[in-house]
PDB file of C-alpha atoms in Angstrom:
ATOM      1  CA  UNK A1212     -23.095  21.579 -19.195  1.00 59.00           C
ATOM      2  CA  UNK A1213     -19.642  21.414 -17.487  1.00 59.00           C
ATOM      3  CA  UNK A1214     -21.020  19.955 -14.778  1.00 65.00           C
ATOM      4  CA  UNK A1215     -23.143  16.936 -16.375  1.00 60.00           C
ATOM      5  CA  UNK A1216     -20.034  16.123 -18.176  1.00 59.00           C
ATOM      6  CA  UNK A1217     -17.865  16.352 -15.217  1.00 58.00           C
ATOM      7  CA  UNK A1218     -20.307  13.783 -13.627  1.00 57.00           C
ATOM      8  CA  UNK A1219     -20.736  11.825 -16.110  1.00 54.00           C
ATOM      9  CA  UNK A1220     -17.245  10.788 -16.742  1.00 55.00           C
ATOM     10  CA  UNK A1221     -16.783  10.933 -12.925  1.00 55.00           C
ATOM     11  CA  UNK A1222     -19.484   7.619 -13.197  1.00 56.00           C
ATOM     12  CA  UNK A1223     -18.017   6.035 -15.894  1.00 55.00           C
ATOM     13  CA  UNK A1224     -15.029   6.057 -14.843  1.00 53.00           C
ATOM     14  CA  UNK A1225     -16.070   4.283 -11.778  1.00 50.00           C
ATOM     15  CA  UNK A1226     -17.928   1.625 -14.037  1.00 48.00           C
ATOM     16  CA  UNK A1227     -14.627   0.676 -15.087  1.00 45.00           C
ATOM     17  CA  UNK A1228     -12.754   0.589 -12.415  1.00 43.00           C
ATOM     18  CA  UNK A1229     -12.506  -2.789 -10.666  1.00 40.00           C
ATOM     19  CA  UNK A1230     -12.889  -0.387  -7.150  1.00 45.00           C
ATOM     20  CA  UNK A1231     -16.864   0.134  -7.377  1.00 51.00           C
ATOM     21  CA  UNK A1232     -17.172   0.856  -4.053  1.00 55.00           C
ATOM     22  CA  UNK A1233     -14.821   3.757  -2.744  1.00 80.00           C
ATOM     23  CA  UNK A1234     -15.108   6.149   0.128  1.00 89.00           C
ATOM     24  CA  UNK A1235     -15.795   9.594  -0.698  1.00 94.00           C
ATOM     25  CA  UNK A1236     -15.805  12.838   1.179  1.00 95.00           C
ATOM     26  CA  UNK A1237     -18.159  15.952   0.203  1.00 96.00           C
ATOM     27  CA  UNK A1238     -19.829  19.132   1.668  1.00 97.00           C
ATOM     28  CA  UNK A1239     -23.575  19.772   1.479  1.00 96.00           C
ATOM     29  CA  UNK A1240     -24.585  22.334  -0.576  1.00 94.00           C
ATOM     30  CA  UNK A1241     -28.106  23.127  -0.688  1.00 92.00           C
ATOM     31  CA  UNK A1242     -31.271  20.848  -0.537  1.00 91.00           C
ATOM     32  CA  UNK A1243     -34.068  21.218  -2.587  1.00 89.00           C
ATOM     33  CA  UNK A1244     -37.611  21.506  -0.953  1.00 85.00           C
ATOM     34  CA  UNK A1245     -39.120  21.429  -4.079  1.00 90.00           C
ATOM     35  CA  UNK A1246     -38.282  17.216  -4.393  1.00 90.00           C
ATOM     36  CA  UNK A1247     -39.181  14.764  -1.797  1.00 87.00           C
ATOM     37  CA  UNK A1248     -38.702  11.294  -1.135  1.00 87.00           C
ATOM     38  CA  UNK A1249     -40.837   8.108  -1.594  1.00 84.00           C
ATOM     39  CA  UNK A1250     -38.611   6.474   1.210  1.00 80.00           C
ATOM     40  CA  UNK A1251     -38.324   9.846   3.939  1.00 82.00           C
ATOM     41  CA  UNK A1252     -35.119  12.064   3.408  1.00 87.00           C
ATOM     42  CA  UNK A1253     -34.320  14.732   1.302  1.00 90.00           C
ATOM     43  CA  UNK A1254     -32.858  15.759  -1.984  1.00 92.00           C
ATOM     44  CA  UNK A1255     -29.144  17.208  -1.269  1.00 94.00           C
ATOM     45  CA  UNK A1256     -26.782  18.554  -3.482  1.00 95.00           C
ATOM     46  CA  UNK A1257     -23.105  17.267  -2.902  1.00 96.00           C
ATOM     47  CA  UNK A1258     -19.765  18.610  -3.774  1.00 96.00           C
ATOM     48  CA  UNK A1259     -17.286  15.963  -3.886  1.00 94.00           C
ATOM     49  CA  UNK A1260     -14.036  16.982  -1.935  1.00 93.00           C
ATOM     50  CA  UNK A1261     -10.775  16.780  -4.826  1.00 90.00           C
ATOM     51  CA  UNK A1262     -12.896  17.376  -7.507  1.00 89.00           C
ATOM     52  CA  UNK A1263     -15.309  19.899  -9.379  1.00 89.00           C
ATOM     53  CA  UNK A1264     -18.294  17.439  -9.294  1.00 91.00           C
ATOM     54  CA  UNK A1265     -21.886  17.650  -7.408  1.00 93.00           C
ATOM     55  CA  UNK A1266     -24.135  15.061  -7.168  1.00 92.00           C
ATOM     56  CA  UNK A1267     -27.840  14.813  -6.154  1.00 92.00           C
ATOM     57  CA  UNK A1268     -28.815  12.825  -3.702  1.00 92.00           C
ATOM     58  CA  UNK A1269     -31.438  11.284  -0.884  1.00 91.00           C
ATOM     59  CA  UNK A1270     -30.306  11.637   2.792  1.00 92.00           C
ATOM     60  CA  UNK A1271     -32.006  11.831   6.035  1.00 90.00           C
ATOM     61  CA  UNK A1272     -33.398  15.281   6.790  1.00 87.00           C
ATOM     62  CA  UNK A1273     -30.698  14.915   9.741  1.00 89.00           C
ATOM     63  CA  UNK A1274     -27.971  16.416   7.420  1.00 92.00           C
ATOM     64  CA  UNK A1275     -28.019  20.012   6.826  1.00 92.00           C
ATOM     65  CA  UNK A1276     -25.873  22.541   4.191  1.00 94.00           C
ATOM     66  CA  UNK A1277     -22.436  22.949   5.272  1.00 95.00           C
ATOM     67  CA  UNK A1278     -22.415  19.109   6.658  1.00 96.00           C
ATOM     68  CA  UNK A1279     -19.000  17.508   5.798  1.00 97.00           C
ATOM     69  CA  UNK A1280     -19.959  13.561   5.085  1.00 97.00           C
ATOM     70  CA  UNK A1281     -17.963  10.492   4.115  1.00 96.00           C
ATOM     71  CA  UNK A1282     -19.674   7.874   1.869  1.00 95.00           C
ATOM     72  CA  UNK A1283     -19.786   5.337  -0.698  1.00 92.00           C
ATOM     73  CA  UNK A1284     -20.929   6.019  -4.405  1.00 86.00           C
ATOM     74  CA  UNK A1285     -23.021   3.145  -6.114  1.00 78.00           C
ATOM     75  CA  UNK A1286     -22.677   3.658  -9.595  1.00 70.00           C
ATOM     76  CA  UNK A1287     -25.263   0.138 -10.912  1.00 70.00           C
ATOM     77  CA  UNK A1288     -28.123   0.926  -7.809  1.00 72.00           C
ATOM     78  CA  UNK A1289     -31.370   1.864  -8.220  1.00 77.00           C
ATOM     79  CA  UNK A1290     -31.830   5.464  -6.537  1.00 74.00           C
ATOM     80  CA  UNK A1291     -34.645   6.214  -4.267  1.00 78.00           C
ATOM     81  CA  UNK A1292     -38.275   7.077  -5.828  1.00 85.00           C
ATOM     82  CA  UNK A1293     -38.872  10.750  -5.524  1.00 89.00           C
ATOM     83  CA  UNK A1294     -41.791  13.264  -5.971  1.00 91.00           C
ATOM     84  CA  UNK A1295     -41.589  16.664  -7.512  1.00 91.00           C
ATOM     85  CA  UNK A1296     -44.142  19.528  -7.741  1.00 92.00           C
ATOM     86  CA  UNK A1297     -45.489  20.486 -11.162  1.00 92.00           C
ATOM     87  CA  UNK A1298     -43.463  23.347 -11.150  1.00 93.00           C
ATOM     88  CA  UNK A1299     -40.152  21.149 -11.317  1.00 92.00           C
ATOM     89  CA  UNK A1300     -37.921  19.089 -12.556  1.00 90.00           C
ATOM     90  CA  UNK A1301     -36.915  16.001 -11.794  1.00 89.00           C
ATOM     91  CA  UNK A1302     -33.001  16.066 -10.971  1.00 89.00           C
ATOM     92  CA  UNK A1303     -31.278  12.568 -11.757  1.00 88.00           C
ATOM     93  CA  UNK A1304     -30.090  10.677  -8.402  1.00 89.00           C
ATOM     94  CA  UNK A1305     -26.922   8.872  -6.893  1.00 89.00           C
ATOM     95  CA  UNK A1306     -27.641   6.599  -4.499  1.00 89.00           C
ATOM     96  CA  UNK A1307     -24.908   6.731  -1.953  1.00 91.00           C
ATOM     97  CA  UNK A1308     -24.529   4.442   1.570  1.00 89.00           C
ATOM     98  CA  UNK A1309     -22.745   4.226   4.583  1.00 92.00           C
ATOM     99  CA  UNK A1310     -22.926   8.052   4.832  1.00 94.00           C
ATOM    100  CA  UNK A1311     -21.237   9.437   7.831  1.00 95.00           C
ATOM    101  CA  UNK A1312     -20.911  13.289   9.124  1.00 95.00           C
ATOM    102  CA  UNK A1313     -16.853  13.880   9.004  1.00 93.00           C
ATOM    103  CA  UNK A1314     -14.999  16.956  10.435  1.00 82.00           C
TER     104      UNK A1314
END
């Protein structure tokens, strides 16, 4: 619960902000096999660097857990379509661009 309300105000707050567009650094956590999407990639989880958030997101299956990338949060975009199994859930998305492995 923490953690969708830690998001949640992490969006808004970039609703309101005149600066829509920032660059943000975060690790790769996992990525979820159980998701796929419409558009190729996967579904990654991503801790943003500075703060206690995570976000879900599509990237190309060329980033792996433990990956340190650099990128810009959309907060009004459409994310990608995805598929789940039966057996899951469908996690809500951030679409993110101009992603870029960092050391």
């Amino acid at each position: 619960m923490k953690r969708i309300i830690a998001i949640c105000t992490l969006i808004s707050a970039f609703a309101c902000s005149k600066e829509h567009n920032r660059i943000f650094k975060g690790i790769i956590t996992e990525s979820d096999n159980c998701c796929s999407s419409m558009e190729g990639g996967r579904i990654y989880k991503v801790n943003i660097i500075g703060s206690d958030s995570t976000v879900t997101t599509v990237l190309p299956t060329a980033y792996q857990p433990g990956d340190a990338i650099a990128f810009t949060m959309h907060t009004n975009d459409t994310p990608p379509a995805i598929l789940c199994l039966a057996i899951c859930t469908m996690p809500q998305l951030v679409k993110l661009s101009d992603v870029t492995r960092v050391e």
